[in-house]
């Protein structure tokens, strides 16, 4: 099992956790329609629903908040933020947005026309939803191994260049851009190599197609490049981050992940004309182009958070914590996605509950069971998250069906990780007791996993 280095921080402020009983939690998950997303957070003991916006800010970030310039236009805080993004990600034009999906909306509206096609290294729900809302069809060109939980490749986020070539050959000029992610969330936080990303850009550019990178967890990706990609071991995370962004034409960023803040994001671009169009839409949908839906203090916190995010002691401790949790599950035979990714440990729900068919949502069922067992909240990543095909209306069932345990940055300790591991091991040992899956009681149109309500397929419980 991996070493667990001491956290490179001290705890200065604490948030009490409410104790609950199993009976209390059973009632709570029923009231929440068997969807952990609809629980009240005070009913959750260890919240691994997401690493997005849930990080603990540092004393430096909190003091930066006080420097927030809340001027409507041209706030000093915008220029501090702009400089931090330019310096670390290398994009000339920095356009603030309230969070990642705000940026996805703007970029999709700028570039997508009905009937176009977008290749990418696996979909992310909000990214694909904006692409589809604007009339594009998404094509997954990730390597096949990304869909095999046991394939322990170093860069399971890589693009299969043959698949990309085939999409380009078929759709050519109908491709407005290639949509890349570093790391790939829906594959379990798997990285892309600098070499692969560079080749993708060369191929796309040879056909006049730009490439946009989802940089939400690009610093985590940089960590894996440093550990795993030949030639990069001596480079700093900051250098590798710049190298990942350098061949791309732009980025969309949810600062709620790597940048250690609770809200915020940006679009980074090189093309001045596209930047001008994007700023025009930001005015309509987000806010003025020098705040984009954020407060001045949010932009200050992001600037400070970006600098902290590339600190190797921080990232080393973060990844080691995930490896510790994953290592404990692995040692006890709980099936997880390998290798352990950058922001989460993912429990293979199909392997855990093989008796629950895809149409009965094994990962959603497992998420409910784990909450009831110990008050731990994870999120379904499988058939529910994948939604329906916009053309046929049929459910989409991606190859991977898993419970994602996403670990917030600088929030939980090793003792919390042990509680999570103990609970998962217990639920896995008693998995045969989970006899019924779930079906929809209410199914929303978009990003259905957030607000859906479920009911057990028979009886009143999943047990
Ligand atoms: N891209 C990726 C790879 C993401 O993981 C997310 C959000 C977004 C874009 C959208 O950003 O939330 O700021 O609007 N992921 C969160 C998660 C919600 O839990 O994985 P946002």
XYZ file of C-alpha atoms and ligand atoms in Angstrom:
484
model
C 0.000 0.000 0.000
C 1.274 3.515 -0.802
C 2.872 5.694 1.848
C 0.642 8.374 3.350
C 2.764 11.512 3.649
C 1.826 14.066 6.303
C -0.508 16.692 4.895
C 1.499 19.817 4.014
C -0.952 22.027 5.932
C -2.327 22.594 9.415
C -6.053 22.868 10.143
C -7.010 26.384 11.227
C -10.795 26.229 11.118
C -13.148 23.275 11.451
C -16.695 22.435 10.404
C -18.509 20.013 12.734
C -19.934 16.795 11.245
C -23.350 15.664 12.494
C -23.625 12.068 13.745
C -26.528 10.094 12.240
C -27.899 6.583 12.716
C -28.535 4.000 10.020
C -32.310 4.382 10.535
C -32.024 8.146 10.111
C -30.044 7.719 6.886
C -32.477 5.153 5.475
C -35.271 7.662 5.910
C -33.141 10.472 4.491
C -32.285 8.576 1.284
C -35.938 7.600 0.803
C -36.942 11.246 1.217
C -34.249 12.138 -1.338
C -35.746 9.765 -3.929
C -32.730 7.426 -3.578
C -30.569 10.130 -5.125
C -27.666 11.249 -2.876
C -27.589 14.551 -4.782
C -30.937 15.438 -3.205
C -29.727 14.847 0.362
C -29.135 17.786 2.648
C -25.385 18.062 3.128
C -25.780 18.217 6.913
C -27.086 14.626 6.704
C -23.834 13.524 5.034
C -20.841 12.516 7.182
C -18.127 12.328 4.524
C -19.055 14.091 1.327
C -17.317 12.645 -1.707
C -20.033 13.712 -4.126
C -17.586 15.978 -5.883
C -14.199 17.637 -5.667
C -15.749 20.662 -7.380
C -16.013 23.814 -5.296
C -15.531 21.781 -2.127
C -11.843 22.420 -1.453
C -10.613 24.138 1.707
C -9.092 27.500 0.892
C -5.771 28.478 2.456
C -5.188 31.409 4.807
C -3.583 33.175 1.831
C -6.695 32.715 -0.267
C -8.937 33.931 2.553
C -6.804 37.028 2.993
C -6.834 37.569 -0.777
C -10.643 37.773 -0.563
C -10.274 41.003 1.392
C -8.365 42.540 -1.487
C -11.329 41.977 -3.820
C -12.045 45.043 -5.918
C -15.789 44.982 -6.505
C -15.878 47.682 -9.176
C -18.369 46.792 -11.901
C -15.892 47.460 -14.686
C -12.120 47.069 -14.897
C -11.646 45.838 -11.334
C -8.036 45.478 -10.174
C -8.907 41.902 -9.161
C -9.633 41.031 -12.791
C -6.111 41.999 -13.819
C -4.599 39.976 -10.961
C -6.669 36.978 -12.092
C -5.888 37.524 -15.777
C -2.168 37.651 -15.050
C -2.274 34.434 -12.975
C -4.123 32.541 -15.739
C -1.801 33.881 -18.448
C 1.316 33.022 -16.468
C 0.284 29.459 -15.589
C -1.833 28.389 -18.574
C -0.316 30.584 -21.271
C -3.467 31.872 -23.003
C -3.360 35.485 -24.145
C -7.089 36.215 -23.868
C -8.644 35.405 -20.492
C -12.420 35.683 -20.251
C -14.000 35.176 -16.830
C -17.123 33.022 -16.387
C -19.047 32.008 -13.279
C -17.999 28.335 -13.548
C -17.018 25.736 -16.129
C -20.399 25.202 -17.748
C -20.752 28.949 -18.270
C -17.615 28.727 -20.394
C -18.916 25.625 -22.184
C -22.077 27.496 -23.089
C -20.143 30.447 -24.526
C -17.620 28.362 -26.488
C -20.348 26.071 -27.863
C -22.476 29.032 -28.954
C -19.495 30.680 -30.639
C -18.370 27.674 -32.653
C -21.091 25.039 -33.079
C -23.702 25.010 -35.809
C -26.472 22.389 -36.190
C -25.248 19.270 -37.970
C -21.636 19.569 -36.830
C -19.520 16.859 -35.165
C -17.164 17.058 -32.204
C -14.584 14.401 -31.402
C -13.236 14.192 -27.858
C -11.552 11.931 -25.296
C -14.760 10.725 -23.653
C -17.745 12.910 -22.896
C -18.404 14.951 -19.783
C -22.137 15.481 -19.107
C -22.223 19.298 -19.040
C -19.721 19.630 -21.898
C -21.623 17.253 -24.172
C -24.982 18.715 -23.149
C -23.909 22.164 -24.398
C -22.503 20.667 -27.591
C -25.765 18.800 -28.230
C -27.956 21.761 -27.302
C -26.198 23.667 -30.078
C -26.817 20.876 -32.577
C -23.536 18.927 -32.591
C -22.990 15.182 -32.308
C -20.225 14.047 -29.970
C -17.818 11.280 -31.059
C -15.758 9.497 -28.432
C -12.215 8.947 -29.717
C -10.568 7.885 -26.460
C -8.384 4.724 -26.415
C -10.387 1.503 -25.961
C -8.628 0.701 -22.668
C -10.318 3.698 -21.007
C -13.451 1.560 -20.927
C -11.788 -1.361 -19.185
C -11.575 -0.826 -15.401
C -8.734 -3.329 -15.104
C -6.475 -1.986 -17.866
C -3.772 -0.223 -15.832
C -2.280 1.947 -18.616
C -0.402 5.091 -17.559
C -2.395 7.372 -19.908
C -5.920 6.049 -20.248
C -7.087 9.540 -21.196
C -5.189 9.406 -24.491
C -6.898 9.810 -27.827
C -6.826 6.890 -30.259
C -5.415 8.725 -33.281
C -6.897 6.181 -35.694
C -10.370 6.898 -34.312
C -9.761 10.642 -34.608
C -8.502 10.251 -38.183
C -11.651 8.286 -39.050
C -13.947 11.002 -37.653
C -11.980 13.674 -39.537
C -12.135 11.607 -42.742
C -15.905 11.241 -42.394
C -16.904 14.725 -41.264
C -13.976 16.997 -42.239
C -15.227 20.547 -42.412
C -18.208 19.779 -40.223
C -15.869 19.551 -37.218
C -15.730 22.947 -35.465
C -13.136 21.769 -32.934
C -11.714 18.827 -31.030
C -12.790 18.753 -27.391
C -10.026 17.386 -25.142
C -9.940 16.935 -21.397
C -7.018 16.625 -18.973
C -7.700 14.586 -16.896
C -10.698 12.588 -18.176
C -13.338 12.712 -15.456
C -15.701 10.042 -16.799
C -12.853 7.556 -17.212
C -12.067 7.972 -13.506
C -9.680 10.935 -13.609
C -7.300 9.393 -16.151
C -4.548 11.557 -17.678
C -3.534 12.297 -21.248
C 0.185 12.385 -22.102
C 1.878 15.504 -23.446
C 2.995 13.451 -26.457
C -0.543 12.310 -27.303
C -2.057 15.738 -26.755
C 0.600 17.262 -29.020
C -0.041 14.667 -31.743
C -3.788 15.298 -31.562
C -3.189 19.008 -32.034
C -0.836 18.411 -34.960
C -3.356 16.143 -36.665
C -6.282 18.497 -36.068
C -4.323 21.575 -37.104
C -3.211 19.864 -40.314
C -6.927 19.786 -41.189
C -7.549 23.350 -40.013
C -9.440 22.180 -36.913
C -8.760 23.927 -33.590
C -8.400 22.042 -30.300
C -9.876 23.192 -26.998
C -8.789 21.721 -23.697
C -10.863 21.258 -20.555
C -8.285 22.312 -17.955
C -10.414 21.732 -14.825
C -7.893 19.151 -13.567
C -4.916 19.831 -15.843
C -2.561 20.272 -12.856
C -3.499 16.779 -11.658
C -2.799 15.649 -15.215
C 0.591 17.389 -15.028
C 1.389 15.401 -11.875
C 0.848 12.121 -13.710
C 2.953 13.336 -16.653
C 5.773 14.087 -14.221
C 5.498 10.620 -12.658
C 4.835 8.544 -15.765
C 5.844 10.167 -19.047
C 9.463 9.670 -20.122
C 11.382 12.931 -20.270
C 9.185 14.931 -17.913
C 10.334 13.742 -14.477
C 12.670 16.685 -13.909
C 10.213 19.366 -14.949
C 8.090 21.344 -12.499
C 4.297 21.012 -12.470
C 4.098 24.629 -13.621
C 6.273 23.841 -16.655
C 4.278 20.737 -17.523
C 0.992 22.633 -17.202
C 2.242 25.174 -19.735
C 3.382 22.347 -22.009
C -0.082 20.743 -21.902
C -1.775 23.994 -22.874
C 0.837 25.160 -25.401
C -0.300 23.163 -28.464
C -4.011 23.906 -27.909
C -6.026 26.818 -29.259
C -7.831 27.520 -26.037
C -9.292 26.167 -22.856
C -12.407 26.129 -20.747
C -11.748 26.069 -17.035
C -13.831 25.233 -14.017
C -11.628 26.819 -11.338
C -13.651 24.892 -8.743
C -11.320 21.923 -9.162
C -7.531 22.406 -9.462
C -7.616 26.074 -8.455
C -8.881 25.366 -4.925
C -11.826 27.775 -4.899
C -15.528 27.397 -4.284
C -16.693 29.122 -7.472
C -15.352 30.551 -10.706
C -13.951 29.769 -14.113
C -12.579 31.177 -17.327
C -12.156 30.711 -21.057
C -8.598 31.062 -22.369
C -8.095 31.827 -26.062
C -5.365 32.741 -28.522
C -7.469 33.990 -31.463
C -8.373 37.665 -30.867
C -11.456 37.532 -33.119
C -12.879 34.501 -31.306
C -12.081 36.165 -27.981
C -14.042 39.230 -29.036
C -17.066 37.083 -29.918
C -16.810 35.187 -26.657
C -16.643 38.429 -24.667
C -19.787 39.583 -26.451
C -21.663 36.465 -25.304
C -20.221 36.688 -21.795
C -21.882 40.107 -21.540
C -25.228 38.457 -22.298
C -24.977 35.278 -20.240
C -22.406 35.750 -17.473
C -21.632 39.373 -16.629
C -19.245 42.064 -17.788
C -16.097 40.765 -19.502
C -14.008 41.805 -16.498
C -15.968 39.759 -13.954
C -18.007 37.148 -15.856
C -20.356 36.328 -12.996
C -17.704 36.297 -10.281
C -17.165 38.761 -7.479
C -13.836 40.568 -7.456
C -12.868 38.583 -4.365
C -13.538 35.303 -6.224
C -11.012 36.311 -8.865
C -8.441 37.121 -6.144
C -8.990 33.689 -4.564
C -8.500 31.987 -7.936
C -5.247 33.856 -8.573
C -3.896 32.735 -5.188
C -5.293 29.204 -5.692
C -3.623 28.756 -9.085
C -0.225 29.435 -7.527
C -0.919 26.908 -4.756
C -2.238 24.300 -7.177
C 1.145 23.793 -8.858
C 2.933 23.271 -5.543
C 4.325 19.737 -5.607
C 3.921 19.092 -1.902
C 0.209 19.897 -2.236
C -0.328 17.733 -5.289
C 1.826 14.892 -3.983
C -0.200 14.704 -0.777
C -3.477 14.879 -2.674
C -2.648 12.025 -5.003
C -1.163 9.957 -2.154
C -4.449 10.297 -0.238
C -6.373 8.911 -3.213
C -3.873 6.106 -3.625
C -4.206 5.227 0.044
C -7.996 4.967 -0.217
C -7.834 3.054 -3.488
C -5.078 0.804 -2.161
C -7.168 -0.207 0.851
C -10.142 -1.079 -1.375
C -7.933 -2.984 -3.772
C -6.344 -4.986 -0.974
C -9.800 -6.166 0.144
C -10.990 -7.104 -3.331
C -13.366 -4.184 -3.895
C -13.320 -3.751 -7.704
C -12.050 -0.271 -8.600
C -10.939 1.457 -11.772
C -7.196 1.147 -12.391
C -4.991 3.063 -12.229
C -6.328 5.293 -9.450
C -7.084 8.647 -11.029
C -6.437 12.247 -10.155
C -9.522 13.297 -8.217
C -11.436 10.163 -7.369
C -11.514 6.498 -6.558
C -14.150 4.721 -8.633
C -15.878 1.522 -7.561
C -16.919 -0.667 -10.480
C -20.651 -1.074 -9.872
C -21.204 -3.653 -12.605
C -18.624 -5.940 -11.005
C -19.958 -5.264 -7.491
C -23.636 -5.802 -8.301
C -23.621 -8.075 -11.376
C -27.147 -9.231 -10.535
C -28.547 -5.709 -11.136
C -29.151 -5.091 -14.871
C -27.980 -1.863 -16.556
C -31.567 -0.683 -16.801
C -31.768 -0.820 -12.998
C -28.778 1.460 -12.444
C -26.269 -0.488 -10.351
C -24.078 2.530 -9.557
C -27.042 4.618 -8.386
C -28.098 1.686 -6.211
C -24.584 1.307 -4.803
C -24.445 5.050 -4.060
C -27.623 4.753 -1.975
C -26.313 1.684 -0.148
C -23.019 3.361 0.778
C -24.838 6.416 2.083
C -27.063 4.293 4.291
C -24.094 2.278 5.570
C -21.930 5.129 6.853
C -23.252 8.498 5.668
C -20.787 8.626 2.765
C -21.961 10.390 -0.365
C -20.546 9.480 -3.771
C -22.005 10.027 -7.222
C -23.269 7.709 -9.920
C -21.239 7.724 -13.129
C -22.924 5.363 -15.534
C -26.305 4.995 -17.189
C -28.014 7.765 -15.228
C -25.251 10.322 -15.910
C -25.099 9.367 -19.591
C -28.728 10.454 -20.162
C -30.662 9.809 -23.355
C -29.614 10.072 -26.969
C -31.041 13.407 -28.199
C -32.071 11.894 -31.540
C -33.509 8.487 -30.589
C -34.539 9.305 -27.019
C -33.104 5.952 -25.911
C -31.158 5.552 -22.678
C -27.393 5.567 -23.259
C -25.457 2.928 -21.363
C -21.729 3.686 -21.420
C -19.335 0.763 -20.904
C -18.316 2.093 -17.475
C -20.862 2.014 -14.654
C -19.265 3.152 -11.409
C -19.663 4.890 -8.079
C -17.291 7.845 -7.998
C -15.782 8.839 -4.674
C -14.348 12.277 -5.446
C -12.091 13.632 -2.742
C -12.232 17.370 -1.984
C -8.797 19.009 -1.674
C -7.374 19.644 1.808
C -10.640 18.733 3.564
C -10.528 15.170 4.889
C -7.884 13.304 6.886
C -6.564 9.780 6.815
C -9.077 8.750 9.489
C -11.882 9.838 7.162
C -10.353 7.787 4.352
C -10.340 4.769 6.671
C -14.036 5.242 7.449
C -14.748 5.360 3.713
C -12.628 2.284 2.999
C -14.164 0.315 5.902
C -17.664 1.122 4.684
C -16.996 0.230 1.061
C -15.361 -3.032 2.110
C -18.367 -3.840 4.314
C -20.926 -3.034 1.598
C -18.920 -5.076 -0.887
C -18.806 -8.084 1.459
C -22.572 -7.863 1.953
C -23.365 -7.025 -1.683
C -25.660 -10.006 -2.160
C -28.055 -8.404 0.305
C -28.690 -5.622 -2.223
C -31.377 -7.390 -4.197
C -33.221 -4.638 -6.056
C -32.057 -1.895 -8.349
C -33.773 1.435 -8.979
C -36.010 2.945 -11.632
C -36.962 6.537 -12.320
C -39.798 8.097 -10.375
C -38.996 11.466 -11.955
C -36.627 12.018 -14.867
C -35.498 15.563 -15.764
C -34.669 16.497 -19.375
C -31.058 17.621 -18.928
C -28.191 16.450 -16.668
C -30.735 14.124 -15.126
C -28.425 12.746 -12.435
C -28.638 15.978 -10.463
C -32.374 16.111 -9.851
C -33.767 12.686 -10.719
C -35.850 10.776 -8.188
C -35.886 6.989 -8.096
C -37.832 4.145 -6.544
C -36.807 0.534 -5.884
C -37.994 -1.705 -8.727
C -39.966 -3.856 -6.332
C -40.925 -3.450 -2.720
C -39.952 -0.389 -0.758
C -36.233 -0.885 -0.503
C -33.093 -1.988 -2.374
C -32.415 -4.617 0.312
N -15.511 19.804 -17.155
C -15.184 18.822 -16.287
C -14.134 17.830 -16.657
C -15.853 18.738 -15.064
O -15.522 17.769 -14.213
C -16.855 19.688 -14.759
C -17.590 19.603 -13.509
C -17.144 20.682 -15.689
C -16.456 20.705 -16.879
C -18.201 21.705 -15.435
O -17.711 22.647 -14.546
O -19.197 22.380 -12.550
O -17.768 24.420 -12.877
O -19.752 24.045 -14.292
N -17.543 18.608 -12.768
C -18.145 18.434 -11.468
C -17.955 16.997 -11.041
C -19.549 18.894 -11.357
O -18.484 16.657 -9.976
O -17.261 16.236 -11.705
P -18.671 23.410 -13.514
